[in-house]
Amino acid sequence: MLGLSLREVSAALKQGQVSPMELCQKCLSLIKETKFLNAYITVAEEKALKQAEESEKRYEKGQALGVLDGIPVAVKDNFSTAGIETTCASSMLKGYIPPYNATVVQKLLDQGAVLLGKTNLDEFAMGSGSTDGIFGPVRNPWSYSKQYREKRKQSHHRADEDSNWLITGGSSGGSAAAVSAFTCFAALGSDTGGSTRNPAALCGLVGLKPTYGLVSRYGLIPLVNSMDVPGILTRCVDDAAIVLGVLAGHDPKDSTTTQDPVGPFILPILRDVSKLCIGIPKEYNVPELSSEMQAFWSKAADLFASKGAKVVEVSLPHTSYSIVCYHVLCTAEVASNMARFDGLEYGHRCNVNVSTEAMYAATRREGFNDVVRGRILSGNFFLLRENYDDYFVKAQKVRRLIANDFVKVFNSGVDVLLTPTTLSDAVPYLEFIKEDNRTRSAQDDIFTQSVNMAGLPAVNVPMALSSQGLPVGLQLIGRAFSDQQLLTVAKWFEEQVQFPVIQLQELVDNCPTFSQHEKLGLVSLKRNLSKTKDWRYYGESKRKKLGPCRTNTFSQIKIKTNFTSHFGF
Amino acid sequence: MAAPILRCARPGRCWSLDYRPRRSRALFAEPVPGRVRGQSSAAAQEPRPGAHEWAAVVGLEIHAQISSNSKLFSGSQVTFLAPPNSLVSFFDASLPGTLPVLNRRCVEAAVMTGLALNCTVNKKSLFDRKHYFYADLPAGYQITQQRLPIAVNGSLTYSLGVGAQWSPSATKTVRIKQIQLEQDSGKSLHDDTRSQTLIDLNRAGVGLMEVVMEPDMSCGNEAATAVRELQLILRALGTSQANMAEGQLRVDANVSVHHPGEPLGVRTEVKNLNSIRFLAKAIDYEIQRQIEELQNGGKILNETRAFDEKLGCTVSMRDKEGKQDYRFMPEPNLPPLILYDAESLPVAADPQQVVNIDWIRERLPELPSVTRGRLVEQYGILPEHSFVLLNEDGLLEFFQTVMKETRAEPKKVIGWILTIFLGYLKQRNLAVSESPLSPSSLAELLNLLDSKVISLPAAKQVFEELWQNQGKTPGQIIREKKLELLQNQEELEEICQAVLAKHPQQVMAVKNGNQKVVNKLIGIVRRATGGRADPGRIKQILEKQLQ
């Protein structure tokens, strides 16, 4: 049941195969059992149950609010939630309970969605690993998947060695882990430089960064206002489209949202891709890209070509400047946005009371981690009168060049760009923390960042498992406000590649639905890997019904309470 | 001993030390005294011609609170004197995740003000963040318009020397550099005994128009007159209540001095100017201070100084150690502000979502300068009278109401209002709105005077009574006090006869050719009638009887 798609679980709720309360309780107990993933910062159990109860009443009266009524969702802990602590994984906001809901949160609730809790992240969303928050790192559920463990066994690693757990990517790692581990059906992330797409790629999820201005930022605690977009993490493209349909549209509280009508985001089934032109930006073929990832990328391109799409190499010449440009613009806005955290109106306040200035200094020193403080410092440096033209103004010009690169490519007839999302599959935590946050962020956002500079829609679509048994995703980038078209192509791609479902041991043991899926998934995976040369193999009718989100079985999953012990916790 | 007077010499704007008596500026709403503190020894020494000449340069930055129901970027109400922190939205308190939404009314007010000040209204303007840490600035930055403000390159014309000195040549113009929209800050209340600061965010986020005036002024009087004219314009437009005492109009003055023909001097910024009178006083003090400082071989620091009302001097604020860098940055949450005119207005535009400059231009109310011209034209009054009528809050309305209800000549009415009525108010330190005398009462009184029901002295007596006995009409007072003029010719002749009989010596004197004594006899008759007789008629009768 927990592995169903939104449409399926919605149908199950309507047909009474499961009640909102049952669904909510199942998710809540799974959250408890997967606590070691550290996906959630706050679990709003009482509130969630109350929402589920209300939803149940609505279903009983036949007055369901919408497609999300009764469906458990999770929200990254940098979206304001009325009455629920919102921390941004920072000491600065520990204990801060917003008095209002972010527009996107309100829209989910208005649809009857059940908000389970707030998910973990890097402090103030500054990071690419979900490792740098005060609540500790998030663990990638794939660390505990059968697929990964078996591969490790084959390569003579000890399967149970626990120190090798993997990062989720970030900064929306908590949301990614929550969806990936089936604790909720969809989650909100935020995406400033790749923070939704990156963890989606590493956790085998669909991660959508909508066009800037399509979805309201009101209530999203900002990282970079001019690049932030609420992101959507789901297990399939259709689910992302459904959530986007709920969230998209003008918000009078966010002046940067479009005033044009949007949606509906109902995705047609694309049968013919021959009119499609796929661009492959040559500058994305960087030396740091793992050879395996590169291989998947070119196979994906071949797949499009083999189905009749026009695949062309294109150039985005200013790509290499995007990291440094982003560094300046991001830190400048961070310096500005973080100025409000002074301990006066809300949030952490130190005990120093010598003077207002001393209080500010101590509050901010105590409240922010090194990463945040470092960015504030750089940002203020770039904004100094004598530096402004040399850094900020230049960076803005470069940003314009980067955005123009995309415009030119799309004007040349390209419909969608196909790129890798990450340099490689997920790395172990111990590996990841060898480099500092800045280095990591600079490396990991390389394929995702420029999209934010240009405000374009982009989506990570999981493609296959790597040789390590870990998810690999590719990024599709569309024209501004062509989110629907982008998702339609993404859906076609998803259908073609049949990404396998994660096999979490316990779920396999206890759930016939999952075991069936996973067995099939595993079979298909093995076949995929053995046939990696022949991408035309994908998309044949045989496996079309075996996708992770497509099942007709609504039998309930019984999850043993000792779920965690199987993972050595 | 006469104190030295700092004088604003009109041609060439040169400053000198002068011992002339203080020029009366009683006709100003807030009189601008030219007096400054005692002169220092150096400055008092024998002046060589020219060597002593200093020119002062004064520029102003004026913050006018926009008269609007809600704040510039939030829906919070704008009200003066509400309980602390009762008008604070999540945005005003800078709760994380909140975003600014521009108030259309504030934009319209700025456009209207820009047009009234002959500005070019920018069809595209931008918002910026100005950063500094202060407890009453919750976000750590103020949203303002640094790069591209809403209106630029305007001018304001004002007239100096109202009254005896009035002449067309006293009309001056100050250039308006720009008008920018920005947020107001909250208020900090420092409790030094408990070493606490209390913050009230009611004002945080209220819309301000910052009007930047170029340094085209040269003394406190000019600055004060320009600000007063701006105040009148803002009130006529309804874009700001512009009440300085309530902080709706705040003025910072940039002041420097130099020798004519030499480069401009180092300037200081004078803050805390919360009345027009103090504005003039502070500027003149600061000019004098700078002159003396330089003449004593000192240097002027580029600093911020506050005006101390009690001491009547400016003092260094010393709060900005080192240079303040505001780290300006574009406000990313607000798209460029686009304004339209009749030509550029999109056909299908939602009227709620666009601001049309031409539409506002067509609806500009009458500006003070036009009102003055109209008054001079319509009533035949002197231009300087029109200034006084406008300068005194509520006086124009008072005058116009009186004019509507009286047959008296405008010139007579203006005389009564400007000398008697205004004199009473000033003596008692009252505003027109606080006058116990209604315009209708005055109109009635002037009608009675005009139709010779009462004499002028009687009318003044009735005026006095009206001031003290509220609720009574002039007619009632006249009846009660028997102040009507004696209309009965026989009765008047009898009284005159009796007076002549009682004063044979004076009669003799007149008969001997001393005509002045007639006036004395008129006075005696008037006293005998209790002031109720028309002196002209008495004179006629007496002259007849004396022949």
PDB file of N, CA and C in Angstrom, chain B residues 109-134:
ATOM      1  N   ALA B 109       0.657  57.489  -4.641  1.00  0.00           N
ATOM      2  CA  ALA B 109       1.001  58.692  -3.871  1.00  0.00           C
ATOM      3  C   ALA B 109       2.342  59.246  -4.337  1.00  0.00           C
ATOM      4  N   ALA B 110       3.301  58.344  -4.575  1.00  0.00           N
ATOM      5  CA  ALA B 110       4.624  58.797  -5.011  1.00  0.00           C
ATOM      6  C   ALA B 110       4.552  59.396  -6.412  1.00  0.00           C
ATOM      7  N   VAL B 111       3.761  58.783  -7.273  1.00  0.00           N
ATOM      8  CA  VAL B 111       3.615  59.311  -8.634  1.00  0.00           C
ATOM      9  C   VAL B 111       2.982  60.697  -8.575  1.00  0.00           C
ATOM     10  N   MET B 112       1.930  60.802  -7.765  1.00  0.00           N
ATOM     11  CA  MET B 112       1.226  62.070  -7.649  1.00  0.00           C
ATOM     12  C   MET B 112       2.158  63.159  -7.116  1.00  0.00           C
ATOM     13  N   THR B 113       2.928  62.821  -6.103  1.00  0.00           N
ATOM     14  CA  THR B 113       3.868  63.779  -5.528  1.00  0.00           C
ATOM     15  C   THR B 113       4.927  64.152  -6.560  1.00  0.00           C
ATOM     16  N   GLY B 114       5.400  63.147  -7.282  1.00  0.00           N
ATOM     17  CA  GLY B 114       6.394  63.400  -8.327  1.00  0.00           C
ATOM     18  C   GLY B 114       5.866  64.371  -9.371  1.00  0.00           C
ATOM     19  N   LEU B 115       4.636  64.166  -9.789  1.00  0.00           N
ATOM     20  CA  LEU B 115       4.050  65.053 -10.790  1.00  0.00           C
ATOM     21  C   LEU B 115       3.896  66.470 -10.241  1.00  0.00           C
ATOM     22  N   ALA B 116       3.452  66.551  -8.979  1.00  0.00           N
ATOM     23  CA  ALA B 116       3.254  67.874  -8.370  1.00  0.00           C
ATOM     24  C   ALA B 116       4.577  68.613  -8.219  1.00  0.00           C
ATOM     25  N   LEU B 117       5.668  67.861  -8.114  1.00  0.00           N
ATOM     26  CA  LEU B 117       6.982  68.485  -7.967  1.00  0.00           C
ATOM     27  C   LEU B 117       7.720  68.518  -9.316  1.00  0.00           C
ATOM     28  N   ASN B 118       6.973  68.460 -10.384  1.00  0.00           N
ATOM     29  CA  ASN B 118       7.523  68.608 -11.738  1.00  0.00           C
ATOM     30  C   ASN B 118       8.593  67.575 -12.072  1.00  0.00           C
ATOM     31  N   CYS B 119       8.448  66.381 -11.497  1.00  0.00           N
ATOM     32  CA  CYS B 119       9.458  65.345 -11.731  1.00  0.00           C
ATOM     33  C   CYS B 119       9.150  64.566 -13.009  1.00  0.00           C
ATOM     34  N   THR B 120      10.182  63.906 -13.503  1.00  0.00           N
ATOM     35  CA  THR B 120       9.988  62.887 -14.514  1.00  0.00           C
ATOM     36  C   THR B 120       9.666  61.606 -13.756  1.00  0.00           C
ATOM     37  N   VAL B 121       8.516  61.031 -14.029  1.00  0.00           N
ATOM     38  CA  VAL B 121       8.165  59.785 -13.353  1.00  0.00           C
ATOM     39  C   VAL B 121       8.745  58.635 -14.174  1.00  0.00           C
ATOM     40  N   ASN B 122       9.567  57.829 -13.541  1.00  0.00           N
ATOM     41  CA  ASN B 122      10.205  56.718 -14.249  1.00  0.00           C
ATOM     42  C   ASN B 122       9.197  55.604 -14.497  1.00  0.00           C
ATOM     43  N   LYS B 123       9.109  55.181 -15.740  1.00  0.00           N
ATOM     44  CA  LYS B 123       8.154  54.114 -16.046  1.00  0.00           C
ATOM     45  C   LYS B 123       8.655  52.778 -15.526  1.00  0.00           C
ATOM     46  N   LYS B 124       9.944  52.742 -15.256  1.00  0.00           N
ATOM     47  CA  LYS B 124      10.471  51.538 -14.616  1.00  0.00           C
ATOM     48  C   LYS B 124      11.322  51.988 -13.443  1.00  0.00           C
ATOM     49  N   SER B 125      11.031  51.464 -12.284  1.00  0.00           N
ATOM     50  CA  SER B 125      11.899  51.745 -11.141  1.00  0.00           C
ATOM     51  C   SER B 125      12.162  50.440 -10.398  1.00  0.00           C
ATOM     52  N   LEU B 126      13.195  50.470  -9.560  1.00  0.00           N
ATOM     53  CA  LEU B 126      13.661  49.233  -8.932  1.00  0.00           C
ATOM     54  C   LEU B 126      13.728  49.384  -7.418  1.00  0.00           C
ATOM     55  N   PHE B 127      13.660  48.269  -6.751  1.00  0.00           N
ATOM     56  CA  PHE B 127      13.798  48.276  -5.291  1.00  0.00           C
ATOM     57  C   PHE B 127      15.124  47.631  -4.885  1.00  0.00           C
ATOM     58  N   ASP B 128      15.713  48.186  -3.829  1.00  0.00           N
ATOM     59  CA  ASP B 128      17.004  47.694  -3.343  1.00  0.00           C
ATOM     60  C   ASP B 128      16.926  47.472  -1.840  1.00  0.00           C
ATOM     61  N   ARG B 129      17.858  46.658  -1.371  1.00  0.00           N
ATOM     62  CA  ARG B 129      17.978  46.463   0.069  1.00  0.00           C
ATOM     63  C   ARG B 129      19.162  47.281   0.580  1.00  0.00           C
ATOM     64  N   LYS B 130      18.927  47.981   1.667  1.00  0.00           N
ATOM     65  CA  LYS B 130      19.985  48.768   2.308  1.00  0.00           C
ATOM     66  C   LYS B 130      20.199  48.138   3.678  1.00  0.00           C
ATOM     67  N   HIS B 131      21.403  47.605   3.889  1.00  0.00           N
ATOM     68  CA  HIS B 131      21.634  46.802   5.088  1.00  0.00           C
ATOM     69  C   HIS B 131      22.254  47.589   6.231  1.00  0.00           C
ATOM     70  N   TYR B 132      21.708  47.431   7.375  1.00  0.00           N
ATOM     71  CA  TYR B 132      22.386  47.844   8.603  1.00  0.00           C
ATOM     72  C   TYR B 132      21.674  47.184   9.769  1.00  0.00           C
ATOM     73  N   PHE B 133      22.428  46.921  10.803  1.00  0.00           N
ATOM     74  CA  PHE B 133      21.836  46.259  11.972  1.00  0.00           C
ATOM     75  C   PHE B 133      21.319  47.309  12.924  1.00  0.00           C
ATOM     76  N   TYR B 134      20.059  47.248  13.199  1.00  0.00           N
ATOM     77  CA  TYR B 134      19.501  48.099  14.238  1.00  0.00           C
ATOM     78  C   TYR B 134      18.257  47.420  14.781  1.00  0.00           C
TER      79      TYR B 134
END
